[in-house]
mmCIF file with all atom_site columns, C-alpha atoms in Angstrom:
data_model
loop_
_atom_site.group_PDB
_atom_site.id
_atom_site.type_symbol
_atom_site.label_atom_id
_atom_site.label_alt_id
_atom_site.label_comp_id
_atom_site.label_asym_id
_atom_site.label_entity_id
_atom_site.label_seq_id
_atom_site.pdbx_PDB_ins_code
_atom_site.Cartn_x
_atom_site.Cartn_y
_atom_site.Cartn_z
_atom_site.occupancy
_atom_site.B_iso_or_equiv
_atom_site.pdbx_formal_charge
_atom_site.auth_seq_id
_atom_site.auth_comp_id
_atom_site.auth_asym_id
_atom_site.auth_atom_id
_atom_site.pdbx_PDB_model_num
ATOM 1   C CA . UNK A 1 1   ? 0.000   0.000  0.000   1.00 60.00 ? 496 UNK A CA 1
ATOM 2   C CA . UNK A 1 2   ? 1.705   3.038  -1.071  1.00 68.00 ? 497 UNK A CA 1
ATOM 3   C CA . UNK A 1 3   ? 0.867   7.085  0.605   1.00 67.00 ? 498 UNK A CA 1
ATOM 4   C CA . UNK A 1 4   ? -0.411  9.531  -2.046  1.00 63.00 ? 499 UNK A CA 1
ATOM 5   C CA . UNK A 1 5   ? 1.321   13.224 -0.512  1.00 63.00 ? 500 UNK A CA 1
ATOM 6   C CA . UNK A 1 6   ? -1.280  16.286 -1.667  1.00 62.00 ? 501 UNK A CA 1
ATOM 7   C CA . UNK A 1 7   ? -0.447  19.382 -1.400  1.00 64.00 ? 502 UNK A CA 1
ATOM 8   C CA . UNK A 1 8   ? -3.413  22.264 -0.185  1.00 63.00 ? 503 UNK A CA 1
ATOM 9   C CA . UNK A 1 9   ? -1.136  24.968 -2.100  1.00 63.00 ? 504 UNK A CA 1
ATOM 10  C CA . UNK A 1 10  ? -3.139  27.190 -4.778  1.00 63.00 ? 505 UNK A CA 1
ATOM 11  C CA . UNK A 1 11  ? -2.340  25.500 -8.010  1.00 57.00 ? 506 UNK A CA 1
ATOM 12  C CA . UNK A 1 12  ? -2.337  29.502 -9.442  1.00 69.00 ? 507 UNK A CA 1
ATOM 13  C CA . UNK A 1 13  ? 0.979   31.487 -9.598  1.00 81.00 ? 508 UNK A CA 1
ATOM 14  C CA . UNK A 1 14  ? 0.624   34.701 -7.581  1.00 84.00 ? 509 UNK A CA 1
ATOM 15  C CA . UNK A 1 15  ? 0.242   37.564 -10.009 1.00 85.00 ? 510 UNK A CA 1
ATOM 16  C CA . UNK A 1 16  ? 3.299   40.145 -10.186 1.00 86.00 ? 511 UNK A CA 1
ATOM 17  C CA . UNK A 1 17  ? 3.101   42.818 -7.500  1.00 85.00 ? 512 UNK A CA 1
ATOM 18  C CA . UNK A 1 18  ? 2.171   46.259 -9.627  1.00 84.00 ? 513 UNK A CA 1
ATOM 19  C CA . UNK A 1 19  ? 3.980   49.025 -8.125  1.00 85.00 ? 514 UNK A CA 1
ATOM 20  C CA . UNK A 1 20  ? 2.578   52.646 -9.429  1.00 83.00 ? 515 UNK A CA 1
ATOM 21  C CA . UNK A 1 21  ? 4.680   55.506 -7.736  1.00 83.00 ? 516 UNK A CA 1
ATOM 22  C CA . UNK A 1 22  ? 2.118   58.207 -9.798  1.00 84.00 ? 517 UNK A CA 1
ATOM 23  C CA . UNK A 1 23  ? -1.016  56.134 -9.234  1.00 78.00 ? 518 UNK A CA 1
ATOM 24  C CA . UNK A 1 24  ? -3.934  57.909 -7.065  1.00 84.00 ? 519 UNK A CA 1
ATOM 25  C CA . UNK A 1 25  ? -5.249  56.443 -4.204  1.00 88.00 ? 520 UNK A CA 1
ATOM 26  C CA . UNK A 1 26  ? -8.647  54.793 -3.328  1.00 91.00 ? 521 UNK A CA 1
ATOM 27  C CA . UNK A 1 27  ? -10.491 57.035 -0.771  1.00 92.00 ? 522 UNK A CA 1
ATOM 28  C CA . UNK A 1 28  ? -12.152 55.551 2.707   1.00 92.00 ? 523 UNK A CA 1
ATOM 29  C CA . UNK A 1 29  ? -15.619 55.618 3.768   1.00 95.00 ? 524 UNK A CA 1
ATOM 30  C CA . UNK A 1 30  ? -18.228 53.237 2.695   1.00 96.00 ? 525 UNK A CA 1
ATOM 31  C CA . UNK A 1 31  ? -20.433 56.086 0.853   1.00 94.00 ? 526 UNK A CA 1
ATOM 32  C CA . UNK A 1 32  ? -23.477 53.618 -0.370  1.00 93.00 ? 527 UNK A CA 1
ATOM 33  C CA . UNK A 1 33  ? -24.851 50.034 0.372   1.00 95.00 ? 528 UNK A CA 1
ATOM 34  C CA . UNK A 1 34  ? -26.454 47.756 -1.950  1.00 94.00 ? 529 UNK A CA 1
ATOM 35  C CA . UNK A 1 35  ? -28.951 44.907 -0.391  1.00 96.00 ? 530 UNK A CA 1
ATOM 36  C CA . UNK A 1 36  ? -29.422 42.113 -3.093  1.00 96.00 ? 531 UNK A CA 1
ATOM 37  C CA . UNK A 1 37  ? -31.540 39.007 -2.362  1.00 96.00 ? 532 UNK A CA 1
ATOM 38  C CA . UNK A 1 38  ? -29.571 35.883 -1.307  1.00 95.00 ? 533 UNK A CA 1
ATOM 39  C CA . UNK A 1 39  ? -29.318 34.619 -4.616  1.00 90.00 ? 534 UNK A CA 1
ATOM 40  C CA . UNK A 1 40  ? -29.946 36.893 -7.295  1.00 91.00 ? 535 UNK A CA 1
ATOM 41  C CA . UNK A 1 41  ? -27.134 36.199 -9.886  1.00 86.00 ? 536 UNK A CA 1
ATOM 42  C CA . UNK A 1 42  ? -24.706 39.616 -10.221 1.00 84.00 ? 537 UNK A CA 1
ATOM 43  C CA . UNK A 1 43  ? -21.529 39.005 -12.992 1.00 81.00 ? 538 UNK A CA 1
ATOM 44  C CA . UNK A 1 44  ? -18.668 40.739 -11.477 1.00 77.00 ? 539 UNK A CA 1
ATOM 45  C CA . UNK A 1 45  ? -16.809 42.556 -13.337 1.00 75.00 ? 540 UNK A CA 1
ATOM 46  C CA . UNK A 1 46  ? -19.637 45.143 -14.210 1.00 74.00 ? 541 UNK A CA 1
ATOM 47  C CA . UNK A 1 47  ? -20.036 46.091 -17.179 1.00 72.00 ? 542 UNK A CA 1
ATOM 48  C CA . UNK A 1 48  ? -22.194 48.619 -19.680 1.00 71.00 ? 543 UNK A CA 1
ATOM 49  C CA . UNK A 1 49  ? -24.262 45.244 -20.609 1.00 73.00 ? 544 UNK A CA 1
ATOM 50  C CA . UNK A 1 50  ? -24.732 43.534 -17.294 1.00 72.00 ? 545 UNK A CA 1
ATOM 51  C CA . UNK A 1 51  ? -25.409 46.915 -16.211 1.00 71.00 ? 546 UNK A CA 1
ATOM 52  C CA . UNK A 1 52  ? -28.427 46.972 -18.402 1.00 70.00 ? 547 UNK A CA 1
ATOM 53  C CA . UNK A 1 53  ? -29.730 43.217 -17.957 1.00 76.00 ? 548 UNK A CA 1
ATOM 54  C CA . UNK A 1 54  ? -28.651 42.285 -14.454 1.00 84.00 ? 549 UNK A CA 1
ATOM 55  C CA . UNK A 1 55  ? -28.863 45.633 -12.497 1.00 82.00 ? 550 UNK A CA 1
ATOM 56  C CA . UNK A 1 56  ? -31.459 47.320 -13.796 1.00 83.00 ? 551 UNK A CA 1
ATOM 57  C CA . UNK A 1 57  ? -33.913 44.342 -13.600 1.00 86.00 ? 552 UNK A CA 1
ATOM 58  C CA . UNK A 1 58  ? -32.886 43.858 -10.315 1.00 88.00 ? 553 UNK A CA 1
ATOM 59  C CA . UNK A 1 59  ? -33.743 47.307 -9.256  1.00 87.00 ? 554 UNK A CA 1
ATOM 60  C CA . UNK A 1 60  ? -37.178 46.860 -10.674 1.00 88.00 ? 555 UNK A CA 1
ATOM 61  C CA . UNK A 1 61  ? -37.732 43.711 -9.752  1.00 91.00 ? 556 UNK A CA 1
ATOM 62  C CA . UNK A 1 62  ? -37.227 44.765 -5.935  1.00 93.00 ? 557 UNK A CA 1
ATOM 63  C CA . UNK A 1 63  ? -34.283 42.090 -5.972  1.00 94.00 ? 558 UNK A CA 1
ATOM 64  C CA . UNK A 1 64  ? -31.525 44.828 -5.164  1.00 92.00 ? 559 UNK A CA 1
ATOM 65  C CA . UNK A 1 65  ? -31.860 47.886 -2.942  1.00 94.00 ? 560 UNK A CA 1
ATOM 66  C CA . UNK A 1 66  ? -29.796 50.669 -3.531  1.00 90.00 ? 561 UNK A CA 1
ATOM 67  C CA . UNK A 1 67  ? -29.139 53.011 -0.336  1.00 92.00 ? 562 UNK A CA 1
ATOM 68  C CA . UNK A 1 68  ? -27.456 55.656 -1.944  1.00 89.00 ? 563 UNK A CA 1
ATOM 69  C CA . UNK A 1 69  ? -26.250 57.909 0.937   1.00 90.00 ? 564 UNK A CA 1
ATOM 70  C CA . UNK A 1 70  ? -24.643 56.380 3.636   1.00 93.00 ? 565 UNK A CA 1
ATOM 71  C CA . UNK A 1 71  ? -21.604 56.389 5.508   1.00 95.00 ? 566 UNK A CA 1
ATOM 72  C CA . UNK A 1 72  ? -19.408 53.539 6.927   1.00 97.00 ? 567 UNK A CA 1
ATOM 73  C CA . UNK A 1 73  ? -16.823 51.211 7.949   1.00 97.00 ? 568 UNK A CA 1
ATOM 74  C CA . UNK A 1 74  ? -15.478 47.681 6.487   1.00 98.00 ? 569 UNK A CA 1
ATOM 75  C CA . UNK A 1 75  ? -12.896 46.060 8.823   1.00 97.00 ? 570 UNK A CA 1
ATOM 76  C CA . UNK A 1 76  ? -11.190 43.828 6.356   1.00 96.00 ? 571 UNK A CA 1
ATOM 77  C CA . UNK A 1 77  ? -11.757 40.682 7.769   1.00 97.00 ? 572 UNK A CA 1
ATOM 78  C CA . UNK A 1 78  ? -10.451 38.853 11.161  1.00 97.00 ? 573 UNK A CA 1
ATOM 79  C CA . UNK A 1 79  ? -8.746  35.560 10.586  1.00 97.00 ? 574 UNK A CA 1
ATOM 80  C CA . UNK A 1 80  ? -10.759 32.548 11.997  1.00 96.00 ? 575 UNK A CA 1
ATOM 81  C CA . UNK A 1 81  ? -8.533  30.298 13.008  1.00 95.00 ? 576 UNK A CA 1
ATOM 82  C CA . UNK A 1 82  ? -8.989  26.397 13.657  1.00 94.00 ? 577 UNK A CA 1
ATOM 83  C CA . UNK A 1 83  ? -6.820  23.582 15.498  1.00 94.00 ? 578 UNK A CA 1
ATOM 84  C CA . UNK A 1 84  ? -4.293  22.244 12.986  1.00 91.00 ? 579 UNK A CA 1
ATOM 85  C CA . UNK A 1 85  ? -3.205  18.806 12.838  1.00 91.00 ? 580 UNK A CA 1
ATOM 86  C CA . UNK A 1 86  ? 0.754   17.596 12.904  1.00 90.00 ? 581 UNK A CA 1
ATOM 87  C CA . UNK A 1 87  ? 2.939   20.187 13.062  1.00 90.00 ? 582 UNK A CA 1
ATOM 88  C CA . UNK A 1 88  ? 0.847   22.776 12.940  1.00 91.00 ? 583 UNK A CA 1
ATOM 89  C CA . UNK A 1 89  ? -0.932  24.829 15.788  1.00 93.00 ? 584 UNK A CA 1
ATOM 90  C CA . UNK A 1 90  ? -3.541  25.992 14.094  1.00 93.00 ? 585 UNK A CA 1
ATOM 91  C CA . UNK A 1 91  ? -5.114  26.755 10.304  1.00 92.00 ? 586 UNK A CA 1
ATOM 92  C CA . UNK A 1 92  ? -7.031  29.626 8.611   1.00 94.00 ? 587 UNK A CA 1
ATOM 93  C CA . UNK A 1 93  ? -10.190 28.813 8.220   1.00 95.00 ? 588 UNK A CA 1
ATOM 94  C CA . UNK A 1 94  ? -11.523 32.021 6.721   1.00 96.00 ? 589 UNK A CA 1
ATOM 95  C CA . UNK A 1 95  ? -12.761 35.601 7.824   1.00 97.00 ? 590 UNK A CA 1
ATOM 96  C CA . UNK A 1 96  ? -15.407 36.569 9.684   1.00 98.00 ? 591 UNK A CA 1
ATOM 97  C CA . UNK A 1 97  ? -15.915 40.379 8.750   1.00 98.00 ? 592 UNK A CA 1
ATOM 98  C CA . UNK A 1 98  ? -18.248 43.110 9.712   1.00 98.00 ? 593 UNK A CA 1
ATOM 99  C CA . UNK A 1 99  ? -19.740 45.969 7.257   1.00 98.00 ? 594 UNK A CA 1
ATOM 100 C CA . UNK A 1 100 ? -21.183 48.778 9.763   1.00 98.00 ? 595 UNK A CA 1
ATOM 101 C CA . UNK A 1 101 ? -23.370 51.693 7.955   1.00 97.00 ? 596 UNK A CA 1
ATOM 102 C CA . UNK A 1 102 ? -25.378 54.109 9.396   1.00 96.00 ? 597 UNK A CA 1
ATOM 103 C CA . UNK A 1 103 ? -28.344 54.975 7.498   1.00 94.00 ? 598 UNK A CA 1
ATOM 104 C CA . UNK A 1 104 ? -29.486 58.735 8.199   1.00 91.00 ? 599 UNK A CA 1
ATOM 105 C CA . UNK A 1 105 ? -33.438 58.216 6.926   1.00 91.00 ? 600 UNK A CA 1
ATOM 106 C CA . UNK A 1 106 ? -34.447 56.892 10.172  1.00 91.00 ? 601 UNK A CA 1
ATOM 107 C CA . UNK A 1 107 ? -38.959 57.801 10.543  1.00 91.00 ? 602 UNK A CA 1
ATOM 108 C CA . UNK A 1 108 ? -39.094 56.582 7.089   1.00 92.00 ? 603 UNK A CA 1
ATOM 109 C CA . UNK A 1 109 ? -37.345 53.468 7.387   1.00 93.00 ? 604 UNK A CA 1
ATOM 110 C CA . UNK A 1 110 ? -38.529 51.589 10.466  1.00 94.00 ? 605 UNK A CA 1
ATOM 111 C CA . UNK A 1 111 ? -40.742 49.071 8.653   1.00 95.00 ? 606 UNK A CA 1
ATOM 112 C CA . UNK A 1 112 ? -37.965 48.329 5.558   1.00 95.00 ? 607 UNK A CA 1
ATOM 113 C CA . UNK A 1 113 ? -35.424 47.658 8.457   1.00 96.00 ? 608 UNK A CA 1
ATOM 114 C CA . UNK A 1 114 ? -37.292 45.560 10.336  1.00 96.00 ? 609 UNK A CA 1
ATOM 115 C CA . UNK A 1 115 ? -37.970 43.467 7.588   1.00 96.00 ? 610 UNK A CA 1
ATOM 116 C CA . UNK A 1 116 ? -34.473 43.461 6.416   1.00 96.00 ? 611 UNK A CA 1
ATOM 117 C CA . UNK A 1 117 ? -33.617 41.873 9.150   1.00 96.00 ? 612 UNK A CA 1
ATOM 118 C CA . UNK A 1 118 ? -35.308 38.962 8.759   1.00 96.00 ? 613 UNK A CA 1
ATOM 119 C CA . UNK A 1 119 ? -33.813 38.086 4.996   1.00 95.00 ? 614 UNK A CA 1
ATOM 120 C CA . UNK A 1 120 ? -30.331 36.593 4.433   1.00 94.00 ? 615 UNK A CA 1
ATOM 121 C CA . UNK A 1 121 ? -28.850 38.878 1.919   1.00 97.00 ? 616 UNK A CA 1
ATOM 122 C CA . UNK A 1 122 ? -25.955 39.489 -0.301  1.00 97.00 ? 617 UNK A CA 1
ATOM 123 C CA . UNK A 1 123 ? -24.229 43.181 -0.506  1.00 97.00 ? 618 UNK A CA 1
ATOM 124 C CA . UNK A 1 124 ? -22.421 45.520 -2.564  1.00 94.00 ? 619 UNK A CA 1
ATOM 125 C CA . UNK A 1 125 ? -20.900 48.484 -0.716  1.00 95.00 ? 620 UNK A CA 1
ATOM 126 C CA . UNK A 1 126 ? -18.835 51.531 -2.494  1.00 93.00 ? 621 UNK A CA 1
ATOM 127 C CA . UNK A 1 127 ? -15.699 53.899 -1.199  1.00 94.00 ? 622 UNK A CA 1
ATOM 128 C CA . UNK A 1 128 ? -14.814 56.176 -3.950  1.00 92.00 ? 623 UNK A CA 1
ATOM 129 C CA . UNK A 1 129 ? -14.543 54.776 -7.362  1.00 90.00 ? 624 UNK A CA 1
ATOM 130 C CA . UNK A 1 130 ? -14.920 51.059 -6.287  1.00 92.00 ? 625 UNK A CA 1
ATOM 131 C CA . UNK A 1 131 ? -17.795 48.316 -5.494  1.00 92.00 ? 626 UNK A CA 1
ATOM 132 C CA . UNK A 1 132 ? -16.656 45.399 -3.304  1.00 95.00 ? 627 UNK A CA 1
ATOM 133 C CA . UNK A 1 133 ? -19.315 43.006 -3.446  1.00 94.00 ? 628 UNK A CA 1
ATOM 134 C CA . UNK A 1 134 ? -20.221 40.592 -1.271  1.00 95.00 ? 629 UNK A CA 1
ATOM 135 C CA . UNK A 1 135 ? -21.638 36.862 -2.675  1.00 93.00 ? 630 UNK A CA 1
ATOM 136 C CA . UNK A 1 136 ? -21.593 34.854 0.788   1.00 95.00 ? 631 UNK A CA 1
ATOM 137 C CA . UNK A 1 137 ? -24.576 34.974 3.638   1.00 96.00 ? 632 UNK A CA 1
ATOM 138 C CA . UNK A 1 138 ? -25.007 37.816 5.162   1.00 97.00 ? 633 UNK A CA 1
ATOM 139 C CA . UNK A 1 139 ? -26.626 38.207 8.448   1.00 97.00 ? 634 UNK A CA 1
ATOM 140 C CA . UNK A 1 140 ? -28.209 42.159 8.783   1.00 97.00 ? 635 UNK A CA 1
ATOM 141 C CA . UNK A 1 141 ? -28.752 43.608 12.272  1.00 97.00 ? 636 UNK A CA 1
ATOM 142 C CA . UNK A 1 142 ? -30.224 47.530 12.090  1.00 97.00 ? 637 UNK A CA 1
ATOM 143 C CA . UNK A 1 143 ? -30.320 49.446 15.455  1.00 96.00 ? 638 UNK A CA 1
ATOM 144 C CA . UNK A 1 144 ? -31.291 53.126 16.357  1.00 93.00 ? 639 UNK A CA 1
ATOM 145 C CA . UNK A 1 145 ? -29.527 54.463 19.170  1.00 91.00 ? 640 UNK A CA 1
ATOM 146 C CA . UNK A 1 146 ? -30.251 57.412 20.663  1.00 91.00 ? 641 UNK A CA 1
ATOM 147 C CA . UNK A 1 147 ? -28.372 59.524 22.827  1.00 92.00 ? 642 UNK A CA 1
ATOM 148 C CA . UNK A 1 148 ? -28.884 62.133 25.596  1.00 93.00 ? 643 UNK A CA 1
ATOM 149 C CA . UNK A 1 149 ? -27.761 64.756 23.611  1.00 93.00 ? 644 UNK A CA 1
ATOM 150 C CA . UNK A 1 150 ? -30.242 67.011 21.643  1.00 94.00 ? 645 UNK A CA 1
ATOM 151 C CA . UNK A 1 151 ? -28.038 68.048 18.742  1.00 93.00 ? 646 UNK A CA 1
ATOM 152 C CA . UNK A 1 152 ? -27.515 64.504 17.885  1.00 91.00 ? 647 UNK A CA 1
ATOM 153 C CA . UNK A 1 153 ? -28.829 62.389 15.155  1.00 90.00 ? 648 UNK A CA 1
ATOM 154 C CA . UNK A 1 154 ? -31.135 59.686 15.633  1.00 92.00 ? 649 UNK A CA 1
ATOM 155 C CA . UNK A 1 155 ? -30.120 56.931 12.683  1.00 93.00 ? 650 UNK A CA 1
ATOM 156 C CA . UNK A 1 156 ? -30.271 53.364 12.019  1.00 95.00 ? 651 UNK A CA 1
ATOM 157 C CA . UNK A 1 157 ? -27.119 51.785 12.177  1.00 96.00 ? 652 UNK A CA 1
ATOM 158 C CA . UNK A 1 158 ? -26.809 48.765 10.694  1.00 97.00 ? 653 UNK A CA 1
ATOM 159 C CA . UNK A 1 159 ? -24.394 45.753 11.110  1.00 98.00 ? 654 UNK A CA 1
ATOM 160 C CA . UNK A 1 160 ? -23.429 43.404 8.223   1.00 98.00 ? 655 UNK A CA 1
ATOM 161 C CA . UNK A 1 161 ? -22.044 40.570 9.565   1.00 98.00 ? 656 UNK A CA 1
ATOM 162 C CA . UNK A 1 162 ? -20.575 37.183 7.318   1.00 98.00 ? 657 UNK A CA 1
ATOM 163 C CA . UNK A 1 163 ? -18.125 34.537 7.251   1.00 98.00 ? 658 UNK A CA 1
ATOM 164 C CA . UNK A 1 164 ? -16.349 33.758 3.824   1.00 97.00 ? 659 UNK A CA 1
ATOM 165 C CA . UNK A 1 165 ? -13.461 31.489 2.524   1.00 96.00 ? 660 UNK A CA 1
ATOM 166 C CA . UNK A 1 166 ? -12.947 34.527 -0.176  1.00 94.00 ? 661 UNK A CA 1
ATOM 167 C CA . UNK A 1 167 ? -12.396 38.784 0.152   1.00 95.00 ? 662 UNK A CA 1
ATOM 168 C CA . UNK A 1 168 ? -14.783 40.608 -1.507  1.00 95.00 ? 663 UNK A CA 1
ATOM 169 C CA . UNK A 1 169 ? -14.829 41.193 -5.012  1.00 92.00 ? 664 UNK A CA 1
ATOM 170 C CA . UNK A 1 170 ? -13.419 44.415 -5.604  1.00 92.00 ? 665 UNK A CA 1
ATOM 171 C CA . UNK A 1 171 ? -13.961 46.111 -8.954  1.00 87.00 ? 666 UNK A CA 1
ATOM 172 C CA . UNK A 1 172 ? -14.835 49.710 -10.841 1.00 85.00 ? 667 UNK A CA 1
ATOM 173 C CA . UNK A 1 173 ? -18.571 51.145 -9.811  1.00 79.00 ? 668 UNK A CA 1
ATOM 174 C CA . UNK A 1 174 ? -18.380 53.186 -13.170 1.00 77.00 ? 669 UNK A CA 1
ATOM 175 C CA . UNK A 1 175 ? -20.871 51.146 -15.047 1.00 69.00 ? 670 UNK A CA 1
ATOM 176 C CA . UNK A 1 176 ? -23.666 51.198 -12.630 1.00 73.00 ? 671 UNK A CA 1
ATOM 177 C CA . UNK A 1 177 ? -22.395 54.781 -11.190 1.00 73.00 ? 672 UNK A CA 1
ATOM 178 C CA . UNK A 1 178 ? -26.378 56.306 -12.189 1.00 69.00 ? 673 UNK A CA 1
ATOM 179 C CA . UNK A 1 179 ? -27.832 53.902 -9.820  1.00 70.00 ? 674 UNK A CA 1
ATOM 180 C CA . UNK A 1 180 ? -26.009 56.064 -6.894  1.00 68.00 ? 675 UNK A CA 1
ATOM 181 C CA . UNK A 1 181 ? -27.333 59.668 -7.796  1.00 65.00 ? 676 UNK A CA 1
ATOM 182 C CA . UNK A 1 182 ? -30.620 59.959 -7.101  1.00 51.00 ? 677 UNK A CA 1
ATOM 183 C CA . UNK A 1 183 ? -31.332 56.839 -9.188  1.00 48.00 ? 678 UNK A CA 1
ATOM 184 C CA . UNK A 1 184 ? -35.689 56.884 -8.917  1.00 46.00 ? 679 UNK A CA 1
ATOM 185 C CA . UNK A 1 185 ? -37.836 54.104 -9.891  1.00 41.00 ? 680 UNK A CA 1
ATOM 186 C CA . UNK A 1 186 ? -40.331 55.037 -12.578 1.00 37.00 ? 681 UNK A CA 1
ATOM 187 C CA . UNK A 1 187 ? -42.810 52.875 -10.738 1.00 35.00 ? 682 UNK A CA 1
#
C-alpha cells in the first residue's frame, strides 16, 4: 500500500506585484450600500451590458436595494482560526468580517429595516470609485440608538455581519455609477 502526498497549495501562480509611484489612491468611507436578495445572480466585473440586464432588472424587480447615501466602515476581515493537525498549531479557516453603515433616513425606514432583518442577503458596498461586493450569507442587524444629547442624530445603524473562505470582489462602480445619484424608480 503506497501514501499519495497532496499538497493544499493554490495551483495559481501569484500575479506580479504592480507598483505605481504616480497612481492615485482609493479614498475611505463606505459612501453607499447595496442589499441584493440571497441569490440573485450579479456578474462581477460590471459592465455597460450587465449593467443593463442584471442591475437594472434587479432594481425593478425589488431584488436589489440601492441606499445611496450612507456612511461607513469595512474592517477587512479577522482571521478565523482552527486547530491544525501535525505540526501545525492551528489553520485559517476564513474571515469573519463586519460591514457597519449608518443609514441617516431613520422615521421613514422603520418598517424596511425591520424586515431586512429577517432576509439573508448578499451586498455591494462603495468607497470612492470602487464596489466590493459581497456573494456569501449575510446576516443584517439595524439598530437606532439614541443619545442624551439634543443636537444629535437619531439613525439606524446597521451591522453586516458574514463569514467567507474569499475577500470581496473588488472592482470599478463606473458602469452602474447612475444607480447612486438619485437613481428613482419610474414605478
Amino acid at each position: 500500500m503506497s501514501v499519495v502526498y497532496k499538497s493544499c497549495e493554490d495551483a495559481a501562480e501569484i500575479p506580479d506585484y504592480k507598483a505605481n509611484p504616480c497612481g492615485e489612491y482609493e479614498h475611505g468611507r463606505i459612501r453607499s450600500l447595496v442589499l441584493i436578495n440571497e441569490g440573485t445572480e450579479i456578474t462581477i466585473p460590471i459592465t455597460e451590458e450587465t449593467m443593463e440586464s442584471e442591475w437594472l432588472q434587479g432594481i425593478e424587480a425589488r431584488a436589489i436595494r440601492m441606499i445611496q447615501e450612507a456612511t461607513g466602515t469595512f474592517d477587512g476581515g479577522t482571521p478565523k482560526m482552527i486547530p491544525g493537525f501535525g505540526d501545525k498549531k492551528e489553520v485559517k479557516s476564513g474571515d469573519d468580517y463586519v460591514v457597519v453603515v449608518k443609514d441617516p433616513n431613520f422615521t421613514d425606514n422603520a418598517d424596511f429595516w425591520a424586515k431586512a432583518e429577517k432576509k439573508k442577503w448578499n451586498i455591494a458596498f462603495r468607497t470612492e470609485t470602487q464596489l466590493f461586493y459581497v456573494g456569501d450569507s449575510v446576516t443584517l442587524t439595524a439598530k437606532s440608538p439614541i443619545e442624551e444629547d439634543t443636537e444629535s442624530v437619531v439613525q439606524w445603524n446597521i451591522e453586516l455581519k458574514w463569514f467567507s473562505k474569499n475577500k470581496p470582489v473588488i472592482t470599478p462602480f463606473k458602469a452602474i455609477k447612475k444607480f447612486f445619484t438619485a437613481f428613482e424608480l419610474s414605478k
